[in-house]
mmCIF file of C-alpha atoms and ligand atoms in Angstrom:
data_model
loop_
_atom_site.group_PDB
_atom_site.id
_atom_site.type_symbol
_atom_site.label_atom_id
_atom_site.label_comp_id
_atom_site.label_asym_id
_atom_site.label_seq_id
_atom_site.Cartn_x
_atom_site.Cartn_y
_atom_site.Cartn_z
ATOM 1 C CA UNK A 1 0.017 0.032 -0.019
ATOM 2 C CA UNK A 2 1.197 3.531 -0.721
ATOM 3 C CA UNK A 3 1.820 6.633 1.450
ATOM 4 C CA UNK A 4 -1.603 7.980 0.509
ATOM 5 C CA UNK A 5 -3.230 4.931 1.911
ATOM 6 C CA UNK A 6 -1.353 5.395 5.162
ATOM 7 C CA UNK A 7 -2.474 9.013 5.313
ATOM 8 C CA UNK A 8 -6.104 7.709 5.210
ATOM 9 C CA UNK A 9 -5.743 5.929 8.516
ATOM 10 C CA UNK A 10 -6.319 8.309 11.284
ATOM 11 C CA UNK A 11 -4.866 8.356 14.719
ATOM 12 C CA UNK A 12 -7.445 8.840 17.512
ATOM 13 C CA UNK A 13 -5.833 9.619 20.932
ATOM 14 C CA UNK A 14 -7.361 8.089 24.030
ATOM 15 C CA UNK A 15 -9.787 5.669 22.266
ATOM 16 C CA UNK A 16 -11.279 3.333 23.541
ATOM 17 C CA UNK A 17 -9.675 4.377 26.786
ATOM 18 C CA UNK A 18 -7.131 6.965 28.050
ATOM 19 C CA UNK A 19 -3.557 6.283 26.922
ATOM 20 C CA UNK A 20 -4.468 4.227 23.837
ATOM 21 C CA UNK A 21 -3.702 5.675 20.387
ATOM 22 C CA UNK A 22 -6.311 3.982 18.165
ATOM 23 C CA UNK A 23 -5.722 3.520 14.449
ATOM 24 C CA UNK A 24 -9.166 4.525 12.772
ATOM 25 C CA UNK A 25 -9.500 2.933 9.374
ATOM 26 C CA UNK A 26 -12.856 4.536 8.517
ATOM 27 C CA UNK A 27 -11.444 7.194 6.172
ATOM 28 C CA UNK A 28 -9.679 4.474 4.194
ATOM 29 C CA UNK A 29 -12.875 2.427 3.995
ATOM 30 C CA UNK A 30 -14.704 5.490 2.714
ATOM 31 C CA UNK A 31 -12.185 6.156 -0.114
ATOM 32 C CA UNK A 32 -13.108 4.188 -3.269
ATOM 33 C CA UNK A 33 -9.624 3.606 -4.565
ATOM 34 C CA UNK A 34 -8.176 3.003 -1.197
ATOM 35 C CA UNK A 35 -10.875 0.366 -0.284
ATOM 36 C CA UNK A 36 -10.583 -1.368 -3.656
ATOM 37 C CA UNK A 37 -6.669 -1.454 -3.497
ATOM 38 C CA UNK A 38 -6.825 -2.935 0.078
ATOM 39 C CA UNK A 39 -9.212 -5.715 -0.883
ATOM 40 C CA UNK A 40 -7.275 -6.499 -4.184
ATOM 41 C CA UNK A 41 -3.995 -6.675 -2.317
ATOM 42 C CA UNK A 42 -5.213 -8.927 0.478
ATOM 43 C CA UNK A 43 -6.995 -11.209 -2.011
ATOM 44 C CA UNK A 44 -3.738 -11.763 -3.797
ATOM 45 C CA UNK A 45 -1.641 -12.728 -0.851
ATOM 46 C CA UNK A 46 -2.660 -16.347 -0.270
ATOM 47 C CA UNK A 47 -4.518 -19.196 -1.942
ATOM 48 C CA UNK A 48 -7.360 -20.309 0.439
ATOM 49 C CA UNK A 49 -10.644 -22.171 0.289
ATOM 50 C CA UNK A 50 -12.122 -20.123 3.196
ATOM 51 C CA UNK A 51 -11.646 -16.565 4.411
ATOM 52 C CA UNK A 52 -12.302 -15.966 8.167
ATOM 53 C CA UNK A 53 -13.324 -12.466 9.245
ATOM 54 C CA UNK A 54 -12.980 -11.533 12.899
ATOM 55 C CA UNK A 55 -15.783 -9.397 14.207
ATOM 56 C CA UNK A 56 -16.309 -6.685 13.503
ATOM 57 C CA UNK A 57 -13.927 -4.673 11.449
ATOM 58 C CA UNK A 58 -12.463 -7.882 10.066
ATOM 59 C CA UNK A 59 -15.883 -8.534 8.365
ATOM 60 C CA UNK A 60 -15.566 -5.414 6.372
ATOM 61 C CA UNK A 61 -12.325 -6.664 4.760
ATOM 62 C CA UNK A 62 -12.723 -10.347 4.813
ATOM 63 C CA UNK A 63 -16.274 -10.564 2.989
ATOM 64 C CA UNK A 64 -15.124 -8.714 -0.170
ATOM 65 C CA UNK A 65 -11.699 -10.533 -0.100
ATOM 66 C CA UNK A 66 -13.649 -13.870 -0.025
ATOM 67 C CA UNK A 67 -15.787 -12.724 -2.911
ATOM 68 C CA UNK A 68 -12.794 -11.713 -5.055
ATOM 69 C CA UNK A 69 -10.970 -14.892 -4.322
ATOM 70 C CA UNK A 70 -14.063 -17.060 -4.997
ATOM 71 C CA UNK A 71 -13.593 -18.502 -1.434
ATOM 72 C CA UNK A 72 -16.053 -19.089 1.214
ATOM 73 C CA UNK A 73 -16.615 -16.520 4.042
ATOM 74 C CA UNK A 74 -16.607 -17.647 7.720
ATOM 75 C CA UNK A 75 -17.434 -15.251 10.527
ATOM 76 C CA UNK A 76 -15.625 -15.518 13.928
ATOM 77 C CA UNK A 77 -17.888 -13.706 16.346
ATOM 78 C CA UNK A 78 -18.007 -12.609 20.006
ATOM 79 C CA UNK A 79 -19.525 -14.977 22.337
ATOM 80 C CA UNK A 80 -23.306 -15.569 22.040
ATOM 81 C CA UNK A 81 -23.799 -14.267 18.470
ATOM 82 C CA UNK A 82 -23.727 -17.495 16.404
ATOM 83 C CA UNK A 83 -26.792 -19.511 16.310
ATOM 84 C CA UNK A 84 -25.683 -23.151 15.915
ATOM 85 C CA UNK A 85 -23.175 -25.251 17.744
ATOM 86 C CA UNK A 86 -19.884 -23.427 18.358
ATOM 87 C CA UNK A 87 -16.321 -23.832 19.549
ATOM 88 C CA UNK A 88 -14.948 -21.024 21.776
ATOM 89 C CA UNK A 89 -11.615 -19.521 22.762
ATOM 90 C CA UNK A 90 -10.946 -16.935 25.481
ATOM 91 C CA UNK A 91 -7.891 -14.596 25.332
ATOM 92 C CA UNK A 92 -6.517 -11.262 26.691
ATOM 93 C CA UNK A 93 -6.856 -8.078 24.687
ATOM 94 C CA UNK A 94 -4.780 -4.908 24.531
ATOM 95 C CA UNK A 95 -7.647 -3.551 26.618
ATOM 96 C CA UNK A 96 -9.583 -6.187 28.538
ATOM 97 C CA UNK A 97 -10.509 -9.822 27.610
ATOM 98 C CA UNK A 98 -12.800 -11.541 25.291
ATOM 99 C CA UNK A 99 -14.313 -14.864 24.037
ATOM 100 C CA UNK A 100 -14.679 -15.639 20.447
ATOM 101 C CA UNK A 101 -16.646 -18.406 18.671
ATOM 102 C CA UNK A 102 -16.972 -20.208 15.340
ATOM 103 C CA UNK A 103 -19.484 -22.653 14.147
ATOM 104 C CA UNK A 104 -18.228 -26.148 14.794
ATOM 105 C CA UNK A 105 -19.167 -27.153 11.172
ATOM 106 C CA UNK A 106 -17.797 -24.025 9.465
ATOM 107 C CA UNK A 107 -14.860 -25.935 7.719
ATOM 108 C CA UNK A 108 -14.407 -29.238 5.735
ATOM 109 C CA UNK A 109 -11.528 -31.204 6.923
ATOM 110 C CA UNK A 110 -8.310 -29.889 5.479
ATOM 111 C CA UNK A 111 -9.833 -26.536 4.266
ATOM 112 C CA UNK A 112 -7.034 -24.026 3.626
ATOM 113 C CA UNK A 113 -8.154 -20.962 5.636
ATOM 114 C CA UNK A 114 -6.932 -17.342 5.538
ATOM 115 C CA UNK A 115 -7.621 -15.211 8.680
ATOM 116 C CA UNK A 116 -8.354 -11.528 7.870
ATOM 117 C CA UNK A 117 -8.540 -8.681 10.278
ATOM 118 C CA UNK A 118 -7.953 -4.971 10.227
ATOM 119 C CA UNK A 119 -5.259 -4.589 12.861
ATOM 120 C CA UNK A 120 -2.760 -6.873 14.476
ATOM 121 C CA UNK A 121 -1.956 -5.359 17.815
ATOM 122 C CA UNK A 122 -0.906 -7.797 20.665
ATOM 123 C CA UNK A 123 -1.725 -10.795 18.551
ATOM 124 C CA UNK A 124 -4.299 -12.178 21.086
ATOM 125 C CA UNK A 125 -7.247 -12.005 18.773
ATOM 126 C CA UNK A 126 -5.411 -13.648 15.839
ATOM 127 C CA UNK A 127 -3.850 -16.369 18.017
ATOM 128 C CA UNK A 128 -7.229 -17.361 19.418
ATOM 129 C CA UNK A 129 -8.725 -17.459 16.016
ATOM 130 C CA UNK A 130 -5.882 -19.675 14.711
ATOM 131 C CA UNK A 131 -6.661 -22.044 17.631
ATOM 132 C CA UNK A 132 -10.302 -22.000 16.706
ATOM 133 C CA UNK A 133 -9.729 -22.808 13.093
ATOM 134 C CA UNK A 134 -7.298 -25.678 13.858
ATOM 135 C CA UNK A 135 -9.728 -27.209 16.512
ATOM 136 C CA UNK A 136 -12.511 -27.055 13.812
ATOM 137 C CA UNK A 137 -10.274 -29.288 11.679
ATOM 138 C CA UNK A 138 -8.868 -26.798 9.123
ATOM 139 C CA UNK A 139 -5.389 -25.595 8.067
ATOM 140 C CA UNK A 140 -4.363 -21.938 8.601
ATOM 141 C CA UNK A 141 -2.452 -20.827 5.533
ATOM 142 C CA UNK A 142 -1.914 -17.351 7.011
ATOM 143 C CA UNK A 143 -3.063 -14.250 8.737
ATOM 144 C CA UNK A 144 -3.574 -11.077 6.624
ATOM 145 C CA UNK A 145 -4.111 -7.691 8.174
ATOM 146 C CA UNK A 146 -4.373 -4.165 6.871
ATOM 147 C CA UNK A 147 -2.079 -2.777 9.528
ATOM 148 C CA UNK A 148 0.382 -4.333 12.110
ATOM 149 C CA UNK A 149 1.329 -2.446 15.186
ATOM 150 C CA UNK A 150 4.837 -3.992 15.236
ATOM 151 C CA UNK A 151 5.806 -2.404 18.519
ATOM 152 C CA UNK A 152 3.241 -4.626 20.185
ATOM 153 C CA UNK A 153 4.976 -7.764 18.900
ATOM 154 C CA UNK A 154 1.737 -9.576 17.886
ATOM 155 C CA UNK A 155 3.732 -11.894 15.592
ATOM 156 C CA UNK A 156 5.392 -13.528 18.654
ATOM 157 C CA UNK A 157 2.066 -15.064 19.607
ATOM 158 C CA UNK A 158 1.718 -16.610 16.139
ATOM 159 C CA UNK A 159 4.709 -18.931 15.856
ATOM 160 C CA UNK A 160 4.801 -20.997 12.657
ATOM 161 C CA UNK A 161 1.914 -18.837 11.128
ATOM 162 C CA UNK A 162 2.630 -16.726 8.038
ATOM 163 C CA UNK A 163 1.588 -13.091 8.830
ATOM 164 C CA UNK A 164 1.274 -10.466 6.145
ATOM 165 C CA UNK A 165 0.366 -6.849 6.750
ATOM 166 C CA UNK A 166 -0.184 -4.347 3.954
ATOM 167 C CA UNK A 167 1.087 -1.560 6.277
ATOM 168 C CA UNK A 168 3.335 -1.679 9.416
ATOM 169 C CA UNK A 169 3.802 0.958 11.957
HETATM 170 P P1 LIG B 1 -5.005 -7.832 19.401
HETATM 171 O O1 LIG B 1 -5.785 -8.921 19.801
HETATM 172 O O2 LIG B 1 -3.927 -7.981 18.410
HETATM 173 O O3 LIG B 1 -4.372 -7.067 20.573
HETATM 174 O O4 LIG B 1 -5.976 -6.692 18.825
HETATM 175 C C1 LIG B 1 -6.473 -6.740 17.605
HETATM 176 C C2 LIG B 1 -8.003 -6.531 17.589
HETATM 177 O O5 LIG B 1 -8.353 -5.392 18.224
HETATM 178 C C3 LIG B 1 -8.400 -6.471 16.225
HETATM 179 O O6 LIG B 1 -9.543 -7.263 16.013
HETATM 180 C C4 LIG B 1 -8.609 -4.991 15.955
HETATM 181 O O7 LIG B 1 -9.727 -4.770 15.236
HETATM 182 C C5 LIG B 1 -8.692 -4.421 17.341
HETATM 183 N N1 LIG B 1 -7.681 -3.378 17.431
HETATM 184 C C6 LIG B 1 -6.717 -3.204 18.426
HETATM 185 N N2 LIG B 1 -6.043 -1.999 18.338
HETATM 186 C C7 LIG B 1 -6.635 -1.409 17.258
HETATM 187 C C8 LIG B 1 -6.431 -0.183 16.595
HETATM 188 O O8 LIG B 1 -5.648 0.691 16.981
HETATM 189 N N3 LIG B 1 -7.173 0.181 15.484
HETATM 190 C C9 LIG B 1 -8.101 -0.757 15.039
HETATM 191 N N4 LIG B 1 -8.865 -0.419 13.992
HETATM 192 N N5 LIG B 1 -8.417 -1.853 15.672
HETATM 193 C C10 LIG B 1 -7.656 -2.195 16.758
#
């Protein structure tokens, strides 16, 4: 991604709590060329049968990536949101803790799965999602994010997983 794209991601100080500098991707999502470039680039990174999107901003990227790649889309959601039988994982966040779920039957055995999210921060969300996908019987081919906050060392929580970021700060 180019410098202009980076300029479309806005820093919001003290969100969602004091001391946190939040990367707001909504100006980029609202830019026709920026949004298309982001989706095209992520869709070209990996070969996959299914694209997992992590609620909620991950859905915005993962769904068009799945469409473009002619792959299936699988939502990973916060606990209590999926209607059928689920697998769940709990993990620590940069701010707080969370439990996420996926439908137990979301994957065929051996499906090649790409996990997509907007931002890789501490890596807790992505690591829990990798665990869920593997427990559901599929293979994780990689994790793709729009932006990696490298100073939080999220990759360290994803040993053996190929992580690609379009932008790194
Ligand atoms: P992690 O689990 O890697 O610490 O946090 C990543 C998750 O929190 C992602 O689902 C991402 O959407 C959200 N997140 C954490 N920090 C930021 C941020 O600065 N900007 C955005 N857009 N999302 C963030």
